[in-house]
Short mmCIF file of C-alpha atoms and ligand atoms in Angstrom, two decimals:
data_model
loop_
_atom_site.label_atom_id
_atom_site.label_comp_id
_atom_site.label_asym_id
_atom_site.label_seq_id
_atom_site.Cartn_x
_atom_site.Cartn_y
_atom_site.Cartn_z
CA UNK A 994 -22.37 61.32 -41.77
CA UNK A 995 -19.35 59.81 -43.45
CA UNK A 996 -17.68 63.17 -42.74
CA UNK A 997 -18.11 62.75 -38.98
CA UNK A 998 -15.71 59.81 -38.83
CA UNK A 999 -13.27 58.79 -41.52
CA UNK A 1000 -12.50 55.05 -41.33
CA UNK A 1001 -8.85 54.39 -40.64
CA UNK A 1002 -6.64 52.03 -42.83
CA UNK A 1003 -9.87 50.95 -44.49
CA UNK A 1004 -8.48 49.39 -47.69
CA UNK A 1005 -5.86 47.40 -45.76
CA UNK A 1006 -8.50 46.08 -43.27
CA UNK A 1007 -10.70 44.89 -46.14
CA UNK A 1008 -7.76 43.24 -47.92
CA UNK A 1009 -6.68 41.49 -44.75
CA UNK A 1010 -10.14 40.01 -44.20
CA UNK A 1011 -10.91 39.33 -47.91
CA UNK A 1012 -9.74 35.76 -48.34
CA UNK A 1013 -12.07 34.67 -45.52
CA UNK A 1014 -15.10 36.55 -46.80
CA UNK A 1015 -14.85 36.32 -50.61
CA UNK A 1016 -16.43 33.67 -52.74
CA UNK A 1017 -19.64 31.67 -52.20
CA UNK A 1018 -19.13 30.85 -48.61
CA UNK A 1019 -15.84 32.54 -47.70
CA UNK A 1020 -13.07 30.08 -46.92
CA UNK A 1021 -14.31 29.49 -43.34
CA UNK A 1022 -18.06 29.10 -43.96
CA UNK A 1023 -19.30 25.54 -44.18
CA UNK A 1024 -21.32 24.22 -47.11
CA UNK A 1025 -21.86 27.49 -48.98
CA UNK A 1026 -23.41 29.21 -45.92
CA UNK A 1027 -23.17 33.00 -45.87
CA UNK A 1028 -19.84 34.07 -44.30
CA UNK A 1029 -20.28 36.17 -41.14
CA UNK A 1030 -18.18 39.16 -40.30
CA UNK A 1031 -18.31 40.82 -36.96
CA UNK A 1032 -17.52 44.57 -36.56
CA UNK A 1033 -16.87 44.81 -32.75
CA UNK A 1034 -16.66 48.62 -32.95
CA UNK A 1035 -19.36 49.75 -35.27
CA UNK A 1036 -19.04 53.54 -34.54
CA UNK A 1037 -20.54 55.41 -37.45
CA UNK A 1038 -20.41 52.33 -39.61
CA UNK A 1039 -17.62 53.35 -42.03
CA UNK A 1040 -15.79 49.99 -41.88
CA UNK A 1041 -19.09 48.12 -41.75
CA UNK A 1042 -20.52 49.80 -44.77
CA UNK A 1043 -17.30 49.02 -46.71
CA UNK A 1044 -17.41 45.35 -45.56
CA UNK A 1045 -21.00 44.95 -46.73
CA UNK A 1046 -20.22 46.62 -50.07
CA UNK A 1047 -17.02 44.73 -50.81
CA UNK A 1048 -18.29 41.27 -49.65
CA UNK A 1049 -21.78 40.99 -51.09
CA UNK A 1050 -22.21 37.43 -49.80
CA UNK A 1051 -21.38 38.33 -46.23
CA UNK A 1052 -23.71 38.84 -43.29
CA UNK A 1053 -22.53 41.54 -40.79
CA UNK A 1054 -23.01 41.43 -37.05
CA UNK A 1055 -21.90 44.80 -35.55
CA UNK A 1056 -21.53 45.80 -31.89
CA UNK A 1057 -21.28 49.09 -30.14
CA UNK A 1058 -21.77 50.14 -26.50
CA UNK A 1059 -22.82 53.67 -27.57
CA UNK A 1060 -26.53 53.93 -28.42
CA UNK A 1061 -26.08 57.10 -30.43
CA UNK A 1062 -23.52 55.40 -32.65
CA UNK A 1063 -25.94 52.44 -33.15
CA UNK A 1064 -28.78 54.85 -34.10
CA UNK A 1065 -26.72 56.80 -36.65
CA UNK A 1066 -25.08 53.77 -38.22
CA UNK A 1067 -28.51 51.97 -38.27
CA UNK A 1068 -29.67 54.72 -40.67
CA UNK A 1069 -26.49 54.42 -42.74
CA UNK A 1070 -26.67 50.69 -43.10
CA UNK A 1071 -30.47 50.45 -43.63
CA UNK A 1072 -30.10 49.88 -47.37
CA UNK A 1073 -28.41 46.54 -46.62
CA UNK A 1074 -31.53 45.23 -44.95
CA UNK A 1075 -31.20 41.97 -43.05
CA UNK A 1076 -27.56 41.52 -44.04
CA UNK A 1077 -26.70 43.75 -41.11
CA UNK A 1078 -27.58 42.97 -37.51
CA UNK A 1079 -26.59 45.70 -35.07
CA UNK A 1080 -26.37 44.96 -31.38
CA UNK A 1081 -25.91 47.17 -28.28
CA UNK A 1082 -23.23 45.37 -26.39
CA UNK A 1083 -19.73 45.70 -24.94
CA UNK A 1084 -17.46 43.76 -27.20
CA UNK A 1085 -16.38 41.19 -24.58
CA UNK A 1086 -20.02 40.03 -24.74
CA UNK A 1087 -19.31 38.73 -28.22
CA UNK A 1088 -19.71 35.00 -27.37
CA UNK A 1089 -23.20 35.75 -25.82
CA UNK A 1090 -24.28 37.82 -28.79
CA UNK A 1091 -23.32 35.11 -31.25
CA UNK A 1092 -24.99 32.45 -29.09
CA UNK A 1093 -28.22 34.41 -29.10
CA UNK A 1094 -28.03 34.76 -32.86
CA UNK A 1095 -27.35 31.06 -33.27
CA UNK A 1096 -24.01 31.68 -35.03
CA UNK A 1097 -21.47 28.97 -34.00
CA UNK A 1098 -18.40 30.47 -35.70
CA UNK A 1099 -17.53 33.51 -37.78
CA UNK A 1100 -15.28 34.11 -40.77
CA UNK A 1101 -14.11 37.70 -39.99
CA UNK A 1102 -13.72 39.98 -36.98
CA UNK A 1103 -12.68 43.64 -36.97
CA UNK A 1104 -11.84 45.81 -33.98
CA UNK A 1105 -11.30 49.57 -34.48
CA UNK A 1106 -10.54 50.55 -30.91
CA UNK A 1107 -11.01 53.75 -29.01
CA UNK A 1108 -13.46 56.58 -29.55
CA UNK A 1109 -15.02 57.79 -32.72
CA UNK A 1110 -14.63 61.33 -34.06
CA UNK A 1111 -18.32 61.82 -33.40
CA UNK A 1112 -17.83 61.02 -29.69
CA UNK A 1113 -14.87 63.44 -29.60
CA UNK A 1114 -16.67 66.19 -31.48
CA UNK A 1115 -19.93 66.08 -29.46
CA UNK A 1116 -18.99 68.54 -26.73
CA UNK A 1117 -21.62 67.33 -24.21
CA UNK A 1118 -20.07 63.85 -24.03
CA UNK A 1119 -17.04 65.33 -22.17
CA UNK A 1120 -14.37 63.54 -24.11
CA UNK A 1121 -12.79 66.66 -25.57
CA UNK A 1122 -10.50 69.02 -23.74
CA UNK A 1123 -11.04 71.86 -26.26
CA UNK A 1124 -14.54 72.81 -25.05
CA UNK A 1125 -16.00 73.10 -21.56
CA UNK A 1126 -18.42 70.25 -20.97
CA UNK A 1127 -19.55 67.99 -18.05
CA UNK A 1128 -16.73 65.49 -17.28
CA UNK A 1129 -18.60 62.37 -18.36
CA UNK A 1130 -16.60 60.30 -20.96
CA UNK A 1131 -18.75 57.15 -20.75
CA UNK A 1132 -19.25 55.58 -24.14
CA UNK A 1133 -22.45 54.09 -22.78
CA UNK A 1134 -24.00 56.89 -20.80
CA UNK A 1135 -26.45 54.58 -19.14
CA UNK A 1136 -23.79 52.57 -17.22
CA UNK A 1137 -20.68 52.91 -15.12
CA UNK A 1138 -19.05 55.91 -13.38
CA UNK A 1139 -18.19 59.21 -15.02
CA UNK A 1140 -14.80 60.96 -15.29
CA UNK A 1141 -15.89 63.44 -12.66
CA UNK A 1142 -16.51 60.60 -10.17
CA UNK A 1143 -13.14 59.14 -10.91
CA UNK A 1144 -11.44 62.51 -10.30
CA UNK A 1145 -13.41 63.32 -7.17
CA UNK A 1146 -13.31 59.99 -5.44
CA UNK A 1147 -10.19 57.88 -6.44
CA UNK A 1148 -7.27 57.86 -3.99
CA UNK A 1149 -4.26 59.98 -5.15
CA UNK A 1150 -2.06 56.96 -5.71
CA UNK A 1151 -4.67 55.35 -8.01
CA UNK A 1152 -5.04 58.43 -10.08
CA UNK A 1153 -1.26 58.66 -10.47
CA UNK A 1154 -1.14 55.06 -11.60
CA UNK A 1155 -3.93 55.70 -14.18
CA UNK A 1156 -2.31 58.89 -15.58
CA UNK A 1157 1.06 57.15 -15.95
CA UNK A 1158 -0.22 53.82 -17.39
CA UNK A 1159 -3.06 54.97 -19.55
CA UNK A 1160 -1.89 58.51 -20.47
CA UNK A 1161 1.87 57.94 -20.39
CA UNK A 1162 1.89 61.21 -18.40
CA UNK A 1163 5.33 61.89 -16.92
CA UNK A 1164 3.98 64.74 -14.77
CA UNK A 1165 1.26 62.52 -13.21
CA UNK A 1166 2.35 63.27 -9.59
CA UNK A 1167 2.32 67.00 -10.08
CA UNK A 1168 -1.10 66.93 -11.83
CA UNK A 1169 -2.65 64.62 -9.24
CA UNK A 1170 -1.37 66.77 -6.36
CA UNK A 1171 -3.14 69.76 -7.89
CA UNK A 1172 -6.33 67.71 -8.52
CA UNK A 1173 -6.43 66.56 -4.88
CA UNK A 1174 -5.88 70.11 -3.56
CA UNK A 1175 -8.61 71.49 -5.77
CA UNK A 1176 -11.20 68.74 -5.33
CA UNK A 1177 -11.10 69.37 -1.57
CA UNK A 1178 -12.20 72.93 -2.18
CA UNK A 1179 -14.94 71.93 -4.61
CA UNK A 1180 -15.63 68.73 -6.58
CA UNK A 1181 -14.93 68.70 -10.32
CA UNK A 1182 -17.86 68.87 -12.69
CA UNK A 1183 -16.73 70.50 -15.96
CA UNK A 1184 -13.72 69.95 -18.23
CA UNK A 1185 -12.57 73.59 -18.49
CA UNK A 1186 -11.51 73.67 -14.80
CA UNK A 1187 -9.48 70.48 -15.19
CA UNK A 1188 -7.79 71.83 -18.36
CA UNK A 1189 -6.87 75.09 -16.62
CA UNK A 1190 -5.57 73.20 -13.52
CA UNK A 1191 -3.34 70.91 -15.67
CA UNK A 1192 -2.03 73.94 -17.58
CA UNK A 1193 -1.14 75.72 -14.26
CA UNK A 1194 0.36 72.61 -12.70
CA UNK A 1195 2.91 71.87 -15.46
CA UNK A 1196 6.28 73.53 -15.76
CA UNK A 1197 6.84 75.93 -18.71
CA UNK A 1198 9.31 73.59 -20.43
CA UNK A 1199 6.77 70.75 -20.51
CA UNK A 1200 4.07 73.05 -21.92
CA UNK A 1201 6.30 74.02 -24.80
CA UNK A 1202 6.65 70.45 -26.07
CA UNK A 1203 3.50 70.80 -28.24
CA UNK A 1204 -0.11 69.68 -28.13
CA UNK A 1205 -2.66 70.41 -25.44
CA UNK A 1206 -1.17 69.62 -22.06
CA UNK A 1207 -4.47 68.04 -20.94
CA UNK A 1208 -4.48 65.50 -23.77
CA UNK A 1209 -2.78 62.65 -21.88
CA UNK A 1210 -4.87 63.12 -18.75
CA UNK A 1211 -8.10 63.04 -20.78
CA UNK A 1212 -7.05 59.89 -22.57
CA UNK A 1213 -6.15 58.21 -19.26
CA UNK A 1214 -9.52 59.14 -17.72
CA UNK A 1215 -11.40 57.90 -20.77
CA UNK A 1216 -9.61 54.53 -20.72
CA UNK A 1217 -10.33 54.14 -17.01
CA UNK A 1218 -14.00 55.23 -17.18
CA UNK A 1219 -14.73 52.74 -19.91
CA UNK A 1220 -12.48 49.93 -18.56
CA UNK A 1221 -11.11 49.81 -22.03
CA UNK A 1222 -8.07 47.58 -21.42
CA UNK A 1223 -9.82 45.21 -19.04
CA UNK A 1224 -12.58 44.63 -21.59
CA UNK A 1225 -10.11 44.26 -24.49
CA UNK A 1226 -8.11 41.71 -22.53
CA UNK A 1227 -11.17 39.40 -22.53
CA UNK A 1228 -12.49 40.37 -25.93
CA UNK A 1229 -9.55 39.56 -28.26
CA UNK A 1230 -9.16 35.98 -27.05
CA UNK A 1231 -12.93 35.49 -27.18
CA UNK A 1232 -12.95 36.82 -30.84
CA UNK A 1233 -10.08 34.46 -31.78
CA UNK A 1234 -12.06 31.61 -30.31
CA UNK A 1235 -15.11 32.56 -32.27
CA UNK A 1236 -13.26 32.32 -35.63
CA UNK A 1237 -13.86 29.31 -37.83
CA UNK A 1238 -10.76 27.71 -39.32
CA UNK A 1239 -9.76 29.93 -42.26
CA UNK A 1240 -11.39 32.92 -40.49
CA UNK A 1241 -9.40 36.17 -40.03
CA UNK A 1242 -9.19 38.87 -37.42
CA UNK A 1243 -7.90 42.45 -37.87
CA UNK A 1244 -7.37 44.89 -34.96
CA UNK A 1245 -6.61 48.60 -35.13
CA UNK A 1246 -5.17 50.02 -31.94
CA UNK A 1247 -4.39 53.71 -31.08
CA UNK A 1248 -2.50 53.24 -27.83
CA UNK A 1249 0.70 51.34 -27.00
CA UNK A 1250 -0.99 49.41 -24.22
CA UNK A 1251 -3.81 48.26 -26.52
CA UNK A 1252 -1.37 47.30 -29.21
CA UNK A 1253 0.84 45.35 -26.79
CA UNK A 1254 -2.15 43.43 -25.51
CA UNK A 1255 -3.28 42.58 -29.07
CA UNK A 1256 0.26 41.61 -30.04
CA UNK A 1257 0.49 39.26 -27.00
CA UNK A 1258 -2.79 37.45 -27.74
CA UNK A 1259 -2.04 36.97 -31.44
CA UNK A 1260 1.56 35.98 -30.78
CA UNK A 1261 0.44 33.42 -28.19
CA UNK A 1262 -2.01 31.92 -30.69
CA UNK A 1263 0.70 31.74 -33.37
CA UNK A 1264 3.22 29.95 -31.12
CA UNK A 1265 3.47 26.22 -30.41
CA UNK A 1266 2.78 25.32 -26.81
CA UNK A 1267 4.82 22.07 -27.06
CA UNK A 1268 7.32 21.34 -24.34
CA UNK A 1269 10.82 21.69 -25.77
CA UNK A 1270 12.52 18.64 -27.24
CA UNK A 1271 9.51 16.75 -28.67
CA UNK A 1272 10.69 14.97 -31.83
CA UNK A 1273 7.18 15.30 -33.36
CA UNK A 1274 4.79 18.09 -32.22
CA UNK A 1275 1.29 16.57 -31.65
CA UNK A 1276 -1.71 18.51 -33.00
CA UNK A 1277 -2.85 19.83 -29.66
CA UNK A 1278 0.37 21.86 -29.33
CA UNK A 1279 0.33 23.22 -32.80
CA UNK A 1280 -0.32 27.03 -33.28
CA UNK A 1281 -4.04 27.99 -33.76
CA UNK A 1282 -3.17 31.24 -35.60
CA UNK A 1283 -1.00 32.41 -38.46
CA UNK A 1284 0.09 36.07 -38.22
CA UNK A 1285 -0.86 38.13 -41.26
CA UNK A 1286 1.08 41.27 -40.45
CA UNK A 1287 4.82 41.56 -39.82
CA UNK A 1288 4.84 43.54 -36.60
CA UNK A 1289 2.16 46.22 -36.60
CA UNK A 1290 1.31 47.96 -39.89
CA UNK A 1291 1.04 51.80 -39.86
CA UNK A 1292 -1.09 54.22 -41.93
CA UNK A 1293 0.64 55.82 -44.91
CA UNK A 1294 1.88 59.42 -44.69
CA UNK A 1295 -0.83 60.37 -47.22
CA UNK A 1296 -3.52 58.95 -44.98
CA UNK A 1297 -2.27 60.78 -41.93
CA UNK A 1298 -2.04 63.98 -43.97
CA UNK A 1299 -5.74 63.53 -44.90
CA UNK A 1300 -6.87 62.33 -41.49
CA UNK A 1301 -4.72 63.16 -38.53
CA UNK A 1302 -6.73 60.83 -36.26
CA UNK A 1303 -5.18 58.00 -38.19
CA UNK A 1304 -1.69 58.95 -36.98
CA UNK A 1305 -1.40 56.66 -33.92
CA UNK A 1306 -3.05 53.60 -35.66
CA UNK A 1307 -1.40 50.23 -35.45
CA UNK A 1308 -2.94 47.31 -37.39
CA UNK A 1309 -2.41 43.60 -36.66
CA UNK A 1310 -4.10 40.63 -38.32
CA UNK A 1311 -4.18 36.87 -37.97
CA UNK A 1312 -5.81 33.80 -39.50
CA UNK A 1313 -7.23 30.88 -37.63
CA UNK A 1314 -5.50 27.75 -38.94
CA UNK A 1315 -6.53 25.08 -36.43
CA UNK A 1316 -9.45 24.21 -34.06
CA UNK A 1317 -8.94 24.36 -30.38
CA UNK A 1318 -8.26 20.82 -29.17
CA UNK A 1319 -10.72 19.93 -26.48
C1 SAM B 2319 -13.00 54.30 -33.53
S1 SAM B 2319 -14.74 54.06 -33.39
C2 SAM B 2319 -15.18 52.99 -34.72
C3 SAM B 2319 -15.38 53.73 -36.02
C4 SAM B 2319 -15.89 52.87 -37.13
N1 SAM B 2319 -14.92 51.84 -37.47
C5 SAM B 2319 -16.24 53.72 -38.35
O1 SAM B 2319 -15.51 53.61 -39.32
O2 SAM B 2319 -17.14 54.50 -38.29
C6 SAM B 2319 -14.87 53.03 -32.00
C7 SAM B 2319 -16.29 52.67 -31.58
O3 SAM B 2319 -16.20 51.56 -30.74
C8 SAM B 2319 -17.05 51.72 -29.64
N2 SAM B 2319 -16.47 51.00 -28.55
C9 SAM B 2319 -15.37 51.25 -27.84
N3 SAM B 2319 -15.13 50.35 -26.87
C10 SAM B 2319 -16.13 49.46 -27.02
C11 SAM B 2319 -16.49 48.30 -26.26
N4 SAM B 2319 -15.66 47.88 -25.29
N5 SAM B 2319 -17.57 47.62 -26.63
C12 SAM B 2319 -18.34 48.05 -27.68
N6 SAM B 2319 -18.13 49.14 -28.39
C13 SAM B 2319 -17.03 49.86 -28.01
C14 SAM B 2319 -17.15 53.19 -29.38
O4 SAM B 2319 -18.34 53.49 -28.77
C15 SAM B 2319 -17.01 53.78 -30.79
O5 SAM B 2319 -18.26 54.01 -31.36
#
């Protein structure tokens, strides 16, 4: 199974979280209690397995919205017994999940955003543009609207916005004009028709610039179908809030909008909120976070050569240094 998804920037993620999870209680765990680390994006459990192995004192709580990912990683993590608690949840539900488990604060949080290689490789999930499959793209196939519904029902202007914002697709207007023309003839059901349409809609010069011309549209649809940015916008602040003092967060993003959002939340936490000109800054205005990465860290060339899905990765980390003032 480890072949189905290679964990990205694994060593660096572990090193970033280590000071909070090592030792008897981890720096953030009170009175020798077991430190808790949350993997908000369990996937096939590559990062989770490494966390459990490297930090033998730690308890893992891991979330995924994809039941198939939970089933497969459940098998992989079974040897760790009750050190691992796997939960079917969208990651902005983290505060509820921790509340139900009676965990007031955690020492580590990891997000490895986006889709897993398993999701991309399973043709019938409809994420991939390389094979014909039903246009689904939901990470949780029991909830929400599919990519086909988005394509067949959204107003043209909304589709253009999505393709531009989430796919950074410069030819969004051209592609959407073709989609609207075609869906009036017959609604979209499979991915091959969409791929062919995009190929036909784009000018030759654009098609020569490398990669599959449908890639950006597929990414945009996936982000929309799963509400990825909306959920992330709630989840990262919630995760920061869940950290005990001394606790650490690491976030791997694969898209500039994700990375920008993460950067904003962490930078806000690391800034003082004091009005300018105060001679002494009272505690309640002091930063709650210390940044652990200078800008975003990138994978090494060696890693990208071994695993091309690591190429767009951007890693940011921070440490909780102060309680919220109530
Ligand atoms: C890149 S994979 C994680 C791979 C994992 N780190 C590993 O090494 O195997 C991302 C996973 O996060 C899940 N996911 C994405 N968005 C989510 C969300 N909002 N809530 C919960 N899980 C989510 C996906 O279903 C996918 O399984």
